[in-house]
Coordinates of C-alpha atoms in Angstrom, one line a residue:
Chain A
M175 CA -30.9 1.2 -22.3
K176 CA -28.2 -0.5 -24.0
N177 CA -24.9 -1.5 -22.3
D178 CA -23.1 1.1 -24.0
S179 CA -25.2 4.0 -23.2
T180 CA -24.5 2.8 -19.4
L181 CA -20.8 3.6 -20.0
A182 CA -21.4 7.0 -21.8
Y183 CA -23.8 7.4 -18.7
L184 CA -21.1 7.1 -16.2
R185 CA -18.7 9.4 -18.0
R186 CA -20.9 12.3 -18.1
L187 CA -21.3 11.9 -14.2
N188 CA -17.5 11.7 -13.6
P189 CA -17.0 13.7 -10.5
V190 CA -13.5 14.9 -11.2
P191 CA -13.4 15.0 -15.4
H192 CA -10.2 16.3 -15.5
A193 CA -6.5 15.2 -13.9
A194 CA -5.7 17.5 -11.1
S195 CA -2.9 20.2 -12.1
V196 CA -0.1 19.8 -10.1
D197 CA 3.0 21.3 -9.5
G198 CA 5.1 18.5 -8.1
A199 CA 8.8 19.5 -8.3
E200 CA 9.3 19.5 -4.9
L201 CA 7.6 16.4 -4.4
F202 CA 10.1 15.0 -7.1
E203 CA 13.2 16.1 -5.6
R204 CA 12.2 14.6 -1.8
I205 CA 10.9 11.1 -3.4
T206 CA 14.3 10.8 -5.3
S207 CA 16.3 11.5 -2.3
L208 CA 15.2 8.5 -0.8
P209 CA 16.8 5.1 -1.1
Q210 CA 15.2 2.5 -3.6
E211 CA 14.6 -1.1 -3.0
R212 CA 17.6 -3.1 -4.6
P213 CA 16.4 -5.8 -7.6
A214 CA 16.3 -9.1 -6.8
P215 CA 19.0 -11.1 -8.4
R216 CA 17.8 -13.0 -11.1
R217 CA 18.7 -16.6 -11.4
S218 CA 19.7 -18.4 -14.6
T219 CA 17.2 -21.2 -15.6
A220 CA 19.1 -24.0 -14.7
R221 CA 19.8 -22.5 -11.1
R222 CA 15.6 -22.2 -11.0
R223 CA 15.3 -25.6 -12.0
V224 CA 17.6 -26.6 -9.3
A225 CA 15.6 -24.4 -7.0
L226 CA 12.4 -26.0 -7.9
V227 CA 13.9 -29.3 -7.3
A228 CA 14.9 -28.5 -4.0
V229 CA 11.6 -26.6 -3.2
A230 CA 9.8 -29.7 -4.2
L231 CA 12.1 -32.0 -2.0
A232 CA 11.4 -29.5 0.8
A233 CA 7.6 -29.7 0.3
T234 CA 7.5 -33.3 0.4
A235 CA 9.6 -33.5 3.5
I236 CA 7.5 -30.9 5.3
L237 CA 4.3 -33.0 4.3
A238 CA 5.7 -35.7 5.7
T239 CA 6.5 -34.7 9.1
T240 CA 5.1 -32.7 11.9
A241 CA 6.0 -28.8 12.5
F242 CA 8.0 -30.0 15.6
A243 CA 10.3 -32.5 13.7
V244 CA 11.1 -29.6 11.2
A245 CA 11.6 -27.3 14.1
N246 CA 14.2 -30.0 15.5
W247 CA 16.0 -30.4 12.1
F248 CA 16.4 -26.4 11.5
G249 CA 17.5 -26.3 15.2
D250 CA 16.8 -22.2 15.2
V251 CA 13.0 -22.4 14.9
V252 CA 10.4 -22.4 17.6
K253 CA 6.7 -23.7 17.9
P254 CA 4.0 -21.2 18.4
A255 CA 3.9 -21.4 22.0
V256 CA 7.4 -20.4 22.2
T257 CA 6.8 -17.5 19.7
K258 CA 3.9 -16.3 21.9
Q259 CA 5.8 -16.7 25.3
E260 CA 8.7 -14.5 23.4
Y261 CA 5.8 -11.8 22.3
K262 CA 4.7 -11.7 25.6
T263 CA 7.8 -11.5 27.6
A264 CA 9.0 -8.9 25.0
Q265 CA 5.7 -6.6 26.2
S266 CA 7.5 -5.9 29.5
E267 CA 10.6 -4.7 28.1
L268 CA 9.0 -2.3 25.5
T269 CA 6.5 0.6 26.0
L270 CA 3.4 1.6 24.0
P271 CA 2.1 5.1 23.7
P272 CA -0.6 6.1 26.2
G273 CA -4.1 4.2 25.5
V274 CA -2.6 1.8 23.1
T275 CA -2.8 -2.0 24.4
W276 CA -0.8 -4.8 22.6
P277 CA -2.8 -6.8 19.9
E278 CA -3.0 -10.4 20.3
L279 CA -0.4 -12.4 18.0
N280 CA -1.8 -14.6 15.4
V281 CA 0.5 -17.8 14.9
D282 CA -0.6 -20.6 13.0
P283 CA -0.9 -23.5 15.0
N284 CA 0.8 -25.9 12.6
S285 CA 3.7 -23.6 12.0
V286 CA 7.3 -22.8 13.3
T287 CA 9.2 -19.3 13.4
S288 CA 12.4 -18.2 14.1
R289 CA 13.7 -17.8 17.4
G290 CA 13.5 -14.4 18.5
G291 CA 10.5 -13.8 16.1
G292 CA 7.8 -13.2 18.7
G293 CA 10.1 -10.2 20.1
S294 CA 10.6 -8.8 16.9
S295 CA 7.1 -8.6 16.3
A296 CA 6.6 -6.7 19.6
V297 CA 9.4 -4.4 18.3
M298 CA 7.5 -3.8 14.9
I299 CA 4.4 -3.1 16.5
A300 CA 5.8 -0.7 18.9
M301 CA 7.4 1.0 16.6
G302 CA 4.5 1.4 14.4
S303 CA 2.2 2.7 17.4
W304 CA 4.9 5.3 18.4
E305 CA 5.1 6.6 14.8
C306 CA 1.1 6.9 14.3
Y307 CA 1.4 8.5 17.9
W308 CA 3.7 10.9 17.0
A309 CA 1.5 11.6 13.5
D310 CA -1.6 11.9 16.0
A311 CA 0.7 14.6 18.1
I312 CA 1.4 16.5 14.7
R313 CA -2.2 16.6 13.8
S314 CA -3.2 18.1 17.3
G315 CA -0.3 20.2 17.6
D316 CA 0.8 18.5 20.9
E317 CA 4.4 19.2 21.1
Q318 CA 5.3 17.2 24.1
A319 CA 3.7 14.2 23.0
Q320 CA 5.5 14.8 19.6
Q321 CA 9.0 15.1 21.5
R322 CA 8.2 11.9 23.8
A323 CA 7.6 9.8 20.7
H324 CA 10.7 10.8 19.3
A325 CA 12.6 10.3 22.0
E326 CA 10.7 6.6 22.5
L327 CA 11.5 6.1 18.6
S328 CA 15.1 7.0 19.2
S329 CA 15.3 4.6 22.3
L330 CA 13.9 1.5 20.2
F331 CA 16.3 1.9 17.5
A332 CA 18.9 2.4 19.6
N333 CA 18.3 -1.0 22.0
H334 CA 16.1 -3.2 20.0
V335 CA 17.1 -2.8 16.1
V336 CA 20.1 -4.0 14.2
I337 CA 21.1 -3.9 10.8
A338 CA 21.6 -7.6 9.6
P339 CA 25.0 -7.8 7.8
A340 CA 25.5 -7.4 3.6
G341 CA 24.4 -10.7 1.9
A342 CA 22.9 -12.5 5.1
S343 CA 20.1 -14.5 4.6
E344 CA 16.4 -13.5 5.3
N345 CA 16.4 -15.5 8.4
W346 CA 20.0 -13.9 9.7
F347 CA 19.3 -13.2 13.6
P348 CA 21.4 -11.7 15.8
T349 CA 23.0 -13.7 18.5
G350 CA 24.1 -12.3 21.9
H351 CA 22.0 -9.1 21.4
A352 CA 19.4 -7.6 24.3
F353 CA 16.0 -9.3 23.9
P354 CA 13.6 -8.1 22.0
V355 CA 15.1 -7.2 18.9
V356 CA 14.3 -7.0 15.1
A357 CA 16.8 -7.1 12.4
F358 CA 16.5 -4.6 9.2
A359 CA 17.8 -6.1 6.0
D360 CA 20.9 -4.0 4.7
D361 CA 18.9 -2.3 2.0
G362 CA 18.5 1.4 3.3
G363 CA 15.3 0.8 5.2
Y364 CA 16.9 1.4 8.3
Q365 CA 18.4 4.6 7.0
Y366 CA 15.2 5.3 5.6
K367 CA 13.5 5.5 9.0
Q368 CA 16.1 7.6 10.7
Q369 CA 15.9 10.2 7.9
M370 CA 12.1 10.1 8.4
Y371 CA 12.4 10.8 12.0
A372 CA 14.9 13.6 11.5
D373 CA 12.5 15.3 8.9
A374 CA 9.4 14.8 11.3
A375 CA 11.5 16.3 14.0
A376 CA 12.1 19.4 11.5
G377 CA 8.7 19.7 10.8
R378 CA 8.4 17.8 7.8
P379 CA 6.2 14.9 8.6
K380 CA 5.0 13.5 5.1
S381 CA 6.8 10.4 5.4
L382 CA 6.1 9.7 9.2
L383 CA 2.2 10.2 8.1
Q384 CA 2.5 7.9 5.4
S385 CA 4.4 5.2 7.5
C386 CA 2.0 5.2 10.2
R387 CA -0.9 5.1 7.1
A388 CA 1.0 2.1 6.0
N389 CA 2.3 0.1 9.3
G390 CA 0.3 1.6 12.0
P391 CA -1.9 -0.5 14.0
Chain B
M115 CA 11.4 -4.0 -16.6
S116 CA 14.6 -2.9 -16.7
I117 CA 17.6 -2.3 -13.9
H118 CA 18.8 0.9 -13.2
F119 CA 22.1 1.0 -12.3
D120 CA 22.8 4.5 -11.2
R121 CA 20.7 7.2 -9.7
Q122 CA 20.8 9.5 -12.8
S123 CA 19.1 7.3 -15.0
A124 CA 16.4 6.2 -12.4
E125 CA 15.4 9.6 -12.2
A126 CA 15.1 9.8 -15.9
S127 CA 12.8 7.0 -15.7
F128 CA 11.0 7.9 -12.8
R129 CA 10.6 11.5 -13.9
E130 CA 7.9 9.8 -16.6
V131 CA 6.4 7.8 -14.1
F132 CA 6.0 11.1 -12.0
S133 CA 4.3 12.7 -14.8
H134 CA 1.1 10.9 -14.2
L135 CA 0.9 12.8 -10.5
G136 CA -1.9 14.7 -11.4
A137 CA -3.9 11.6 -12.8
V138 CA -3.3 9.4 -9.9
T139 CA -4.1 12.3 -7.6
A140 CA -7.5 12.6 -9.7
Y141 CA -8.0 8.9 -9.2
A142 CA -7.5 9.0 -5.5
R143 CA -10.2 11.7 -5.4
R144 CA -13.1 9.9 -7.4
R145 CA -12.7 6.8 -5.3
G146 CA -13.4 9.0 -2.4
S147 CA -10.1 9.7 -0.6
R148 CA -10.5 12.4 1.8
D149 CA -6.3 12.9 1.4
P150 CA -6.4 12.4 -2.3
D151 CA -2.7 14.3 -2.9
G152 CA -1.2 11.9 0.3
I153 CA -2.5 8.9 -1.5
A154 CA -1.0 10.0 -5.2
A155 CA 2.6 11.0 -2.9
E156 CA 2.4 7.8 -1.5
A157 CA 2.0 5.8 -4.4
M158 CA 4.8 7.9 -6.4
T159 CA 7.3 7.2 -3.3
I160 CA 6.6 3.3 -3.6
A161 CA 7.1 3.5 -7.4
W162 CA 10.4 5.2 -6.8
R163 CA 11.6 2.6 -4.2
R164 CA 10.2 -0.4 -6.5
L165 CA 11.3 1.5 -9.7
D166 CA 12.4 -1.8 -11.2
D167 CA 8.7 -3.5 -10.9
V168 CA 7.0 -0.4 -12.5
P169 CA 6.4 -1.1 -16.2
Q170 CA 8.3 1.7 -18.0
D171 CA 5.8 1.9 -21.1
D172 CA 3.2 2.2 -19.8
P173 CA 3.0 2.8 -16.0
L174 CA -0.2 4.5 -15.2
P175 CA -2.1 0.8 -14.7
W176 CA 0.7 -0.2 -12.0
L177 CA 0.2 3.4 -10.5
Y178 CA -3.5 3.0 -10.0
G179 CA -3.4 -0.7 -8.7
T180 CA -1.2 0.8 -6.4
A181 CA -3.2 3.8 -5.4
R182 CA -6.3 1.6 -5.3
N183 CA -4.6 -0.6 -2.4
L184 CA -4.1 2.7 -0.5
V185 CA -7.3 4.2 -0.9
L186 CA -8.8 0.7 0.3
A187 CA -6.3 0.9 3.3
E188 CA -7.1 4.4 4.1
A189 CA -10.8 3.8 4.0
R190 CA -10.0 0.7 6.7
R191 CA -8.4 2.9 8.8
S192 CA -10.7 6.0 8.6
A193 CA -13.0 6.3 11.6
P194 CA -15.6 8.4 11.3
S195 CA -14.7 10.8 14.3
A196 CA -11.0 11.0 13.2
P197 CA -10.4 14.1 11.1
A198 CA -8.0 14.0 8.0
A199 CA -4.6 15.5 7.8
S200 CA -2.6 16.4 4.3
A201 CA 0.8 15.2 4.4
D202 CA 2.1 18.2 5.9
G203 CA 0.1 17.7 9.1
K204 CA -2.5 20.5 8.3
H205 CA -6.4 19.6 8.7
V206 CA -7.8 19.6 5.5
D207 CA -10.7 17.0 6.0
Q208 CA -11.6 17.2 2.1
P209 CA -15.0 15.9 1.8
P210 CA -15.0 12.9 -0.8
V211 CA -16.5 14.1 -4.2
E212 CA -20.3 13.7 -4.2
L213 CA -21.9 11.7 -7.1
D214 CA -25.3 12.0 -8.4
P215 CA -27.4 9.8 -6.1
T216 CA -29.0 7.6 -8.5
L217 CA -25.5 6.5 -9.6
E218 CA -24.0 6.0 -6.2
R219 CA -26.6 4.0 -5.3
A220 CA -26.3 1.7 -8.4
L221 CA -22.5 1.5 -7.9
R222 CA -22.7 0.6 -4.3
G223 CA -25.0 -2.3 -5.4
L224 CA -22.2 -3.8 -7.3
S225 CA -18.9 -5.7 -5.8
Q226 CA -15.9 -3.7 -5.4
L227 CA -14.2 -5.5 -8.5
D228 CA -16.8 -4.8 -10.8
R229 CA -17.1 -1.4 -9.8
E230 CA -13.6 -0.8 -10.3
A231 CA -13.7 -2.7 -13.5
L232 CA -16.3 0.0 -15.1
L233 CA -14.9 3.0 -13.2
L234 CA -11.3 2.2 -14.9
V235 CA -12.6 2.3 -18.1
A236 CA -15.3 4.9 -17.6
W237 CA -13.6 7.5 -15.7
E238 CA -10.0 6.9 -16.0
D239 CA -10.4 6.0 -19.8
L240 CA -8.1 2.9 -19.4
T241 CA -8.2 0.6 -22.2
P242 CA -9.6 -2.8 -21.0
G243 CA -5.9 -4.3 -21.4
Q244 CA -4.7 -1.5 -19.4
A245 CA -7.7 -1.9 -16.8
A246 CA -7.0 -5.6 -16.5
K247 CA -3.1 -5.0 -15.9
A248 CA -4.6 -2.6 -12.8
L249 CA -6.3 -5.2 -11.4
G250 CA -3.9 -7.9 -11.9
V251 CA -6.2 -10.2 -13.8
S252 CA -5.8 -11.6 -17.1
P253 CA -7.5 -9.3 -20.4
V254 CA -10.3 -11.6 -21.0
A255 CA -11.2 -12.4 -17.5
F256 CA -11.8 -8.9 -17.2
R257 CA -13.6 -8.3 -20.5
V258 CA -16.1 -10.9 -18.8
R259 CA -16.1 -9.1 -15.5
L260 CA -16.4 -5.4 -17.4
L261 CA -19.3 -6.8 -19.3
R262 CA -21.1 -8.4 -16.4
A263 CA -20.6 -5.4 -14.4
R264 CA -22.1 -3.0 -17.3
R265 CA -25.3 -5.4 -17.1
R266 CA -25.7 -5.1 -13.5
L267 CA -25.2 -1.3 -13.4
Q268 CA -27.5 -1.2 -16.4
A269 CA -30.2 -3.2 -14.3
S270 CA -29.9 -1.2 -11.4
L271 CA -30.3 1.9 -13.0
E272 CA -33.3 0.7 -15.1
E273 CA -34.9 -0.2 -11.8
A274 CA -34.1 3.2 -10.4
Q275 CA -35.8 5.1 -13.4
T276 CA -39.1 3.3 -12.2
A277 CA -39.1 5.1 -9.2
L278 CA -37.4 8.2 -9.8
P279 CA -37.4 11.2 -12.6
S280 CA -35.4 9.4 -15.6
P281 CA -31.9 10.2 -15.8
D282 CA -30.8 10.8 -19.6
L283 CA -29.3 7.7 -20.2
N284 CA -29.4 7.3 -23.9
H285 CA -26.4 8.8 -25.0
P286 CA -24.0 7.5 -27.6
D287 CA -21.5 6.1 -26.2
V288 CA -17.8 6.8 -27.9
E289 CA -16.0 3.4 -26.8
G290 CA -17.5 0.0 -26.5
T291 CA -15.6 -3.1 -25.2

């Protein structure tokens, strides 16, 4: 047998020889009603050079110091032990669905994290867990569990989620907000989640199921 | 890549991308997804959200690459006892497509990337250049991988031939690489 005949053999045994015929008009409408991500602004070549030099300098500095020193320079970053403690403390403020336990938070021992990051991780884990709990309840037809998941997510968003101001840096973090909290970028993601929950509650769970698949524990 | 300044032009661009919905659904089925419609819908949703990252001249490799990640994630998550559900929440539990047992054994013997390289060309009918984009490797690296994968599959099938009734492998190929 030659190499060429191997491909021909494979082609003959294609289990789905033709593309599916799909009427996707309704899906098209639904998808295009969702928000899009904004394209990242392009920098000029000169600005890119400046950025590269800055990155090189920063990398040199980081290599020459310990994570703790870096933490002190920037002030609002903390060592792994603090992040893990934040994560643990947040667990007493948040509720997970029945049968779900908090996973271990893995933090690189030689790293620093923005203050509050451990709490944000806990909020995101709770969010993903309740979305999947809701998805499971939809599949099993458990109305009560569906309502509970919706209520828990609404409470989570009301008390532990904020939107960063337009143009804020990636490291922006709210001050004076109740702990724990996660900050969503001002890119439509918050509204997307809200719409997703409203759709699921109205019997259109497609986005919720997809979100569980993509972000669930 | 292009930047979409308004919704109307974005929708017009996305319409072209969306025309591959059937192909992406078929791809997910061929790769054994239990919810190929859901995978295709999710790939399209990602394409819409990140439309500026989707190559407008040839979106199919990008879509296959995205769908591949989703199918792999689905496989990692799926528990044997958990029933699959369609996107609208109804049980579908669609069984994955059945493959010729000899071929299935031979494909299982390949690494994931070797297998994907072969199938993108043989089943998805991509050119090696397109398949390289779908896998995120250079065209040269892809050709090397494809050649190696073909040899390995060939050896595996020949080995199976000694033990099983001979599958008709001596068919002329219409596209070599």
